[in-house]
XYZ file of C-alpha atoms in Angstrom:
455
model
C -64.589 -169.603 -203.565
C -64.427 -168.610 -199.377
C -62.641 -171.090 -197.472
C -64.895 -171.450 -194.288
C -63.435 -169.580 -191.658
C -62.752 -171.364 -188.558
C -59.656 -169.206 -187.847
C -60.690 -168.440 -183.986
C -60.913 -172.498 -183.934
C -56.872 -172.974 -184.375
C -55.723 -170.075 -182.219
C -57.828 -172.304 -179.265
C -55.735 -175.360 -180.817
C -53.027 -173.601 -180.817
C -52.860 -171.584 -177.997
C -54.490 -174.842 -175.761
C -52.678 -177.263 -177.659
C -49.555 -176.690 -179.724
C -48.101 -173.987 -177.616
C -45.365 -175.842 -175.248
C -46.549 -173.383 -172.745
C -45.256 -171.392 -169.381
C -44.890 -175.587 -166.980
C -43.363 -177.395 -169.929
C -41.309 -174.462 -171.271
C -40.101 -174.533 -167.739
C -39.766 -178.210 -166.790
C -37.473 -178.462 -170.011
C -34.990 -175.476 -169.400
C -34.798 -177.172 -165.907
C -34.059 -180.418 -166.798
C -31.802 -178.725 -169.299
C -30.456 -177.017 -166.533
C -29.947 -180.416 -163.828
C -27.944 -181.392 -166.657
C -25.657 -178.922 -167.090
C -24.536 -179.125 -163.218
C -24.151 -182.934 -164.148
C -21.741 -182.550 -166.800
C -19.628 -180.148 -164.324
C -19.928 -182.456 -161.433
C -18.108 -185.438 -163.617
C -16.041 -182.942 -165.655
C -14.196 -183.135 -161.497
C -14.919 -186.203 -161.218
C -12.459 -186.583 -164.597
C -9.985 -184.248 -163.054
C -9.707 -186.328 -159.857
C -9.431 -189.573 -161.595
C -6.540 -188.091 -164.115
C -5.571 -185.499 -162.137
C -4.922 -183.157 -164.577
C -7.708 -180.259 -165.122
C -10.843 -180.843 -166.684
C -12.183 -176.850 -167.082
C -15.891 -176.430 -167.564
C -17.725 -174.384 -170.369
C -17.584 -170.936 -169.138
C -21.446 -169.982 -171.230
C -24.349 -171.903 -172.232
C -26.540 -171.777 -174.873
C -30.057 -173.089 -175.641
C -30.523 -173.378 -180.211
C -33.155 -175.637 -182.237
C -36.975 -175.505 -181.139
C -36.359 -174.309 -177.286
C -35.003 -170.880 -178.499
C -36.918 -170.383 -182.165
C -39.974 -170.815 -179.513
C -41.016 -173.773 -182.122
C -41.080 -176.646 -180.021
C -44.173 -178.337 -179.333
C -46.602 -179.834 -177.551
C -45.767 -184.059 -178.518
C -48.541 -185.549 -179.691
C -48.971 -188.362 -178.061
C -47.990 -187.732 -175.101
C -44.869 -189.503 -174.907
C -42.721 -186.316 -173.795
C -40.981 -186.745 -176.752
C -38.902 -183.385 -176.734
C -35.346 -182.232 -177.742
C -33.391 -179.982 -175.850
C -30.168 -178.354 -177.914
C -27.468 -176.811 -175.890
C -23.993 -175.040 -177.671
C -20.835 -175.915 -174.906
C -19.256 -172.799 -174.681
C -15.652 -173.796 -173.875
C -12.122 -171.362 -173.832
C -9.878 -173.042 -176.135
C -7.345 -174.535 -173.829
C -9.795 -176.233 -171.910
C -10.948 -178.775 -174.349
C -8.041 -181.162 -176.902
C -6.813 -180.106 -180.026
C -9.333 -183.299 -182.104
C -13.177 -182.658 -182.309
C -13.757 -185.913 -181.651
C -12.239 -185.991 -177.837
C -13.329 -183.000 -176.858
C -16.738 -184.797 -177.369
C -15.882 -187.600 -175.891
C -14.988 -186.265 -172.771
C -18.369 -184.328 -172.701
C -20.098 -188.439 -172.916
C -17.874 -189.917 -170.555
C -18.544 -186.341 -168.198
C -22.219 -186.647 -168.629
C -21.501 -190.466 -168.349
C -20.047 -189.526 -165.324
C -23.137 -187.807 -162.933
C -26.653 -189.190 -165.615
C -29.117 -191.595 -165.123
C -32.173 -192.886 -165.631
C -30.904 -192.846 -169.962
C -32.253 -195.083 -171.791
C -29.178 -194.879 -174.112
C -26.326 -194.171 -172.152
C -24.565 -190.219 -173.607
C -22.893 -191.019 -177.121
C -20.555 -188.646 -178.679
C -21.834 -188.474 -182.001
C -20.319 -185.643 -185.247
C -22.332 -183.491 -184.262
C -23.185 -183.025 -180.549
C -23.176 -185.459 -177.382
C -26.284 -186.936 -176.590
C -29.387 -187.852 -174.048
C -32.022 -190.017 -173.944
C -33.914 -189.704 -171.057
C -36.265 -192.473 -169.715
C -39.184 -189.673 -168.946
C -38.879 -189.546 -173.096
C -36.627 -185.894 -173.576
C -33.195 -186.325 -174.546
C -30.230 -183.671 -174.293
C -27.891 -182.939 -177.590
C -24.986 -180.954 -176.000
C -23.011 -179.295 -179.047
C -19.407 -178.300 -177.956
C -17.945 -175.348 -179.265
C -14.267 -173.719 -178.635
C -14.056 -170.000 -178.918
C -10.220 -168.101 -179.096
C -8.925 -164.871 -179.742
C -6.951 -165.255 -183.299
C -3.944 -163.906 -184.642
C -5.333 -160.246 -185.476
C -7.226 -160.202 -182.659
C -10.250 -161.835 -183.554
C -12.655 -163.653 -181.658
C -13.826 -167.144 -183.553
C -16.225 -169.285 -182.506
C -15.051 -173.188 -183.412
C -17.893 -175.998 -183.758
C -16.648 -179.619 -183.033
C -17.291 -181.927 -185.518
C -15.208 -183.952 -187.773
C -13.039 -181.152 -188.021
C -13.426 -177.513 -186.330
C -15.851 -176.031 -187.881
C -16.202 -171.842 -187.638
C -20.371 -171.444 -186.872
C -22.660 -169.124 -184.951
C -24.362 -171.102 -182.405
C -27.099 -168.638 -182.750
C -27.196 -168.208 -186.012
C -29.989 -169.921 -187.132
C -32.246 -168.493 -184.388
C -30.853 -164.879 -185.545
C -32.571 -165.319 -188.582
C -35.781 -167.749 -187.469
C -35.976 -164.638 -185.716
C -35.241 -161.931 -188.520
C -37.895 -163.821 -190.399
C -40.203 -164.118 -188.311
C -39.960 -160.238 -187.356
C -40.167 -159.489 -191.554
C -42.436 -161.894 -192.933
C -45.573 -161.888 -191.051
C -48.129 -159.504 -190.351
C -47.068 -156.005 -188.739
C -49.253 -154.726 -186.137
C -52.116 -151.999 -187.170
C -55.342 -151.593 -187.914
C -55.609 -153.327 -190.963
C -53.704 -156.321 -189.727
C -56.478 -158.789 -187.779
C -53.767 -161.788 -186.956
C -51.816 -161.591 -183.256
C -48.520 -160.554 -183.757
C -45.725 -163.583 -185.415
C -47.199 -165.626 -187.647
C -44.583 -166.827 -189.748
C -43.945 -168.994 -186.492
C -47.210 -170.328 -186.002
C -47.693 -171.273 -189.257
C -43.500 -173.427 -188.264
C -45.547 -175.183 -185.458
C -48.593 -176.005 -186.768
C -46.264 -177.279 -189.664
C -44.386 -179.211 -187.204
C -47.248 -180.901 -185.758
C -48.836 -182.450 -188.439
C -45.145 -184.409 -189.773
C -45.919 -185.835 -185.840
C -49.029 -186.539 -186.332
C -49.090 -190.129 -186.677
C -46.524 -192.227 -185.115
C -46.252 -193.954 -188.035
C -44.659 -191.086 -190.444
C -41.147 -190.180 -190.535
C -40.902 -186.777 -192.146
C -38.007 -184.262 -191.335
C -38.082 -182.545 -188.851
C -38.116 -178.763 -187.303
C -35.435 -176.886 -189.083
C -35.983 -178.267 -192.465
C -39.601 -177.788 -192.011
C -38.473 -174.375 -190.157
C -36.636 -173.959 -193.262
C -39.394 -175.041 -196.079
C -41.448 -172.698 -194.513
C -39.701 -169.755 -194.520
C -38.633 -170.088 -198.813
C -42.794 -170.953 -199.108
C -45.029 -169.096 -196.232
C -48.333 -167.072 -197.943
C -48.876 -163.963 -194.878
C -53.006 -163.894 -194.405
C -53.224 -160.191 -192.398
C -55.967 -161.442 -191.637
C -56.923 -165.667 -190.552
C -53.917 -167.554 -189.976
C -57.146 -170.950 -191.470
C -55.716 -169.226 -194.712
C -52.277 -168.899 -194.548
C -51.555 -171.587 -193.280
C -53.633 -173.424 -196.264
C -51.928 -171.702 -198.393
C -49.156 -172.448 -197.530
C -49.325 -175.986 -197.058
C -50.230 -175.491 -200.962
C -47.397 -173.554 -201.357
C -45.486 -175.922 -199.865
C -46.458 -179.037 -201.965
C -46.051 -176.962 -205.019
C -42.197 -176.146 -204.116
C -41.216 -179.605 -203.051
C -44.155 -180.977 -206.324
C -41.132 -179.433 -207.974
C -37.888 -179.261 -206.457
C -37.070 -181.498 -202.690
C -33.946 -180.161 -202.462
C -33.751 -178.513 -199.077
C -30.385 -176.127 -198.382
C -29.327 -174.979 -194.518
C -30.132 -171.566 -194.471
C -26.984 -170.539 -192.684
C -23.984 -172.152 -195.361
C -25.856 -173.274 -197.578
C -25.303 -177.072 -197.833
C -27.850 -179.456 -199.097
C -30.390 -181.090 -196.544
C -31.538 -183.245 -198.481
C -27.305 -184.930 -199.479
C -28.247 -187.157 -197.004
C -30.435 -190.089 -198.496
C -32.556 -190.124 -195.107
C -32.996 -187.076 -195.334
C -34.110 -186.401 -198.482
C -36.449 -189.990 -197.935
C -38.404 -187.839 -195.787
C -38.824 -184.757 -197.537
C -40.372 -187.018 -200.118
C -43.229 -188.537 -198.036
C -43.433 -184.367 -197.050
C -44.814 -183.520 -200.947
C -47.299 -186.985 -201.022
C -48.329 -186.635 -197.665
C -49.084 -182.677 -198.069
C -50.770 -183.478 -201.604
C -52.715 -185.907 -199.005
C -53.921 -182.539 -197.384
C -54.507 -180.893 -199.614
C -56.830 -182.773 -201.080
C -58.764 -183.080 -197.897
C -58.947 -179.673 -197.005
C -61.089 -179.264 -201.008
C -63.473 -179.651 -197.962
C -63.331 -176.300 -197.003
C -64.085 -174.668 -200.269
C -67.798 -175.923 -201.384
C -71.002 -174.374 -201.335
C -72.023 -176.496 -198.375
C -69.511 -176.448 -195.710
C -69.975 -175.926 -192.362
C -68.767 -176.302 -189.042
C -68.672 -180.213 -188.778
C -67.387 -180.622 -191.795
C -64.483 -178.073 -191.810
C -62.841 -179.179 -188.102
C -63.554 -182.884 -189.975
C -61.011 -181.622 -192.522
C -58.901 -180.291 -189.923
C -59.489 -183.432 -188.055
C -57.378 -185.388 -190.683
C -54.411 -182.174 -190.459
C -54.132 -182.616 -186.744
C -55.548 -185.830 -186.025
C -56.446 -184.606 -182.083
C -59.919 -184.925 -180.346
C -59.871 -180.694 -180.041
C -61.114 -181.119 -183.946
C -62.692 -184.047 -183.673
C -62.538 -188.234 -182.321
C -62.114 -189.695 -186.363
C -59.037 -189.016 -186.940
C -57.879 -190.166 -183.116
C -60.033 -193.298 -183.817
C -58.690 -194.418 -186.642
C -55.388 -194.134 -185.069
C -56.353 -196.321 -182.162
C -58.471 -198.776 -183.854
C -55.039 -199.506 -186.074
C -52.855 -199.797 -183.007
C -55.984 -202.270 -180.726
C -55.610 -204.266 -184.185
C -51.717 -204.892 -184.335
C -52.224 -205.953 -180.739
C -55.459 -208.330 -180.346
C -54.597 -211.211 -179.789
C -56.550 -214.953 -180.231
C -58.373 -215.668 -176.599
C -57.114 -219.153 -174.807
C -56.384 -220.535 -171.051
C -53.221 -220.627 -171.951
C -50.623 -217.662 -171.198
C -47.068 -216.490 -172.434
C -44.564 -213.573 -170.555
C -42.095 -211.609 -171.819
C -39.821 -209.049 -171.461
C -37.671 -206.549 -172.547
C -34.072 -205.392 -172.512
C -31.627 -203.053 -173.789
C -27.942 -202.929 -174.892
C -25.903 -201.826 -176.334
C -24.615 -203.920 -179.083
C -26.810 -207.472 -179.972
C -25.649 -210.141 -177.201
C -23.898 -207.988 -175.575
C -24.666 -207.734 -171.777
C -27.922 -205.105 -170.803
C -28.320 -202.371 -168.994
C -32.368 -201.990 -168.940
C -35.290 -203.017 -168.474
C -37.555 -201.579 -170.904
C -41.700 -202.020 -170.171
C -43.789 -202.674 -173.085
C -45.042 -198.935 -175.216
C -42.935 -197.121 -172.171
C -40.890 -194.222 -173.499
C -39.466 -193.179 -176.326
C -35.812 -194.490 -177.552
C -33.265 -193.512 -179.773
C -32.397 -195.741 -183.103
C -29.267 -198.153 -182.430
C -30.521 -199.782 -179.385
C -30.203 -203.103 -178.957
C -32.984 -205.445 -177.734
C -33.188 -208.886 -176.271
C -36.374 -209.749 -175.930
C -36.670 -213.601 -173.645
C -39.934 -215.153 -172.107
C -39.942 -214.667 -168.783
C -42.857 -217.792 -167.682
C -45.859 -219.045 -169.823
C -48.695 -222.545 -168.084
C -48.518 -224.735 -171.885
C -47.088 -227.981 -171.132
C -43.508 -229.178 -172.672
C -42.830 -229.686 -175.597
C -43.254 -226.783 -177.753
C -42.024 -224.474 -179.859
C -42.058 -221.113 -179.934
C -41.706 -218.075 -182.984
C -41.558 -214.673 -182.125
C -42.730 -212.783 -184.611
C -42.306 -208.659 -185.499
C -44.921 -206.356 -187.023
C -43.083 -202.931 -187.424
C -45.224 -199.866 -188.252
C -44.022 -196.813 -190.284
C -42.548 -195.617 -193.542
C -39.532 -196.429 -193.069
C -39.604 -199.875 -192.677
C -42.532 -199.603 -194.924
C -39.334 -198.816 -197.320
C -36.598 -201.523 -196.415
C -39.610 -204.542 -196.652
C -39.005 -205.023 -192.971
C -42.354 -204.435 -192.018
C -43.445 -208.178 -191.441
C -40.856 -211.260 -190.296
C -40.884 -214.278 -188.106
C -37.970 -217.005 -187.119
C -38.845 -220.290 -187.922
C -40.508 -222.614 -184.735
C -37.549 -222.781 -182.941
C -36.781 -223.973 -178.890
C -35.759 -220.404 -178.181
C -36.310 -218.524 -175.297
C -34.425 -215.318 -176.530
C -34.571 -212.986 -179.175
C -32.062 -210.060 -180.136
C -33.663 -206.886 -182.259
C -33.172 -203.448 -182.231
C -34.422 -199.882 -182.634
C -34.487 -199.702 -186.398
C -37.070 -197.809 -187.908
C -39.292 -194.773 -186.444
C -42.457 -195.860 -185.805
C -42.751 -198.536 -183.475
C -41.093 -202.357 -183.354
C -44.074 -204.664 -181.861
C -42.350 -208.408 -181.042
C -45.318 -211.347 -180.882
C -44.063 -214.466 -179.355
C -46.220 -217.016 -180.194
C -45.846 -220.918 -177.940
C -46.632 -223.267 -180.484
C -47.933 -227.110 -179.752
C -49.391 -229.664 -182.018
C -49.149 -227.029 -184.629
C -50.849 -224.396 -182.791
C -51.055 -221.549 -181.278
C -51.656 -222.119 -177.267
C -50.131 -218.991 -176.144
C -48.998 -215.680 -177.243
C -48.228 -212.142 -176.407
C -46.695 -208.757 -177.639
C -44.268 -205.595 -176.438
C -44.165 -202.737 -178.019
C -40.952 -200.463 -179.248
C -41.258 -196.734 -179.656
C -38.594 -195.741 -181.484
C -37.908 -192.224 -182.370
C -36.291 -190.979 -185.713
C -32.204 -190.580 -186.314
C -30.674 -187.845 -185.591
C -28.846 -187.576 -189.361
C -27.539 -184.326 -187.729
C -26.232 -185.897 -184.611
C -24.720 -188.765 -186.394
């Protein structure tokens, strides 16, 4: 049976709400350029302190979704954008130890970067800077040199120096888009680059719920490359057919391999779990989209089906309202004449010195940030006891059986936790007197997915 046609709606949604757009893309480029300047100035600071040269990178290159033109608008409007940049140094400009090379870049950024939620950190494959505005930048460090035979070599600073072309993934994807997408012609009704649009739609789907912890962009792109089903007539058909093919592929095998070096992404247990959850949600999507093939499907029912996939007001408010209702119920508190106010501060380690205040529900934080919650004030007459109660919302917390827990009543005005699981981390402070809750308040922390390839 023919699938109900909403391809025109899908194109409008893509143009207005999915694509990054010129203005957002320029803003991210400005953030990138500013941080490259900060890096160079920081290297100059290190040189002045050490009285030794700290050469600048001689070039840089875009990587990741920004370079592949698959970076979407943020479904939650949290400015949760990642910018991947390859820094190219002469071999003589960096320490021979790849860890020391990454640390030098991190130290340089620490000299000049401000307003971050976590200071620049040298991870296994990149140096990451998380900013309070929501975006984060990953600087991958490369060195270039000519070998004994005069051949140009490019090596990436990971656990060891590994030969790698910083543009390899981008070249692979651009070739896939041009060769797999329907070519322009009299018989082609869709715009060029359909594969890229399907990737973007599925990347949006994986981020449509804040509680979901599903694979990142490169893994989604790799799977779409394998399973893409083109349509010369309609993007909605191509998207649906690809969703079905993805579901079937993952039902048979959940292993995913890097298209550049064929290493297994899913050898990492966190990614393996994300891919398995992706399979489950694709299964749900296929069931929801079955309405598009029913005889009595109309525009309203068809848009409602796609609404489950995208959770956006463009398609209808039902799924958006469900997510909002869940959040409202989680934050509801009992009416009382008393109040309590709490605050949250960020630290590098539990019990360590705090470096920044975090307002409830503000920017998205990376994992492994220590959180110090304290009672600022309350009008409940003493004596009283304090209960700290945690509600986590998300796939990862559910899998670790850490959705909720609380402390026994005590006199402690302080409680330490951390950003352990992707999703939301809600700290509820209850003031207890005579065995009853006299006042309570909550503080929400938004947590980004862990980027295992940067650890």
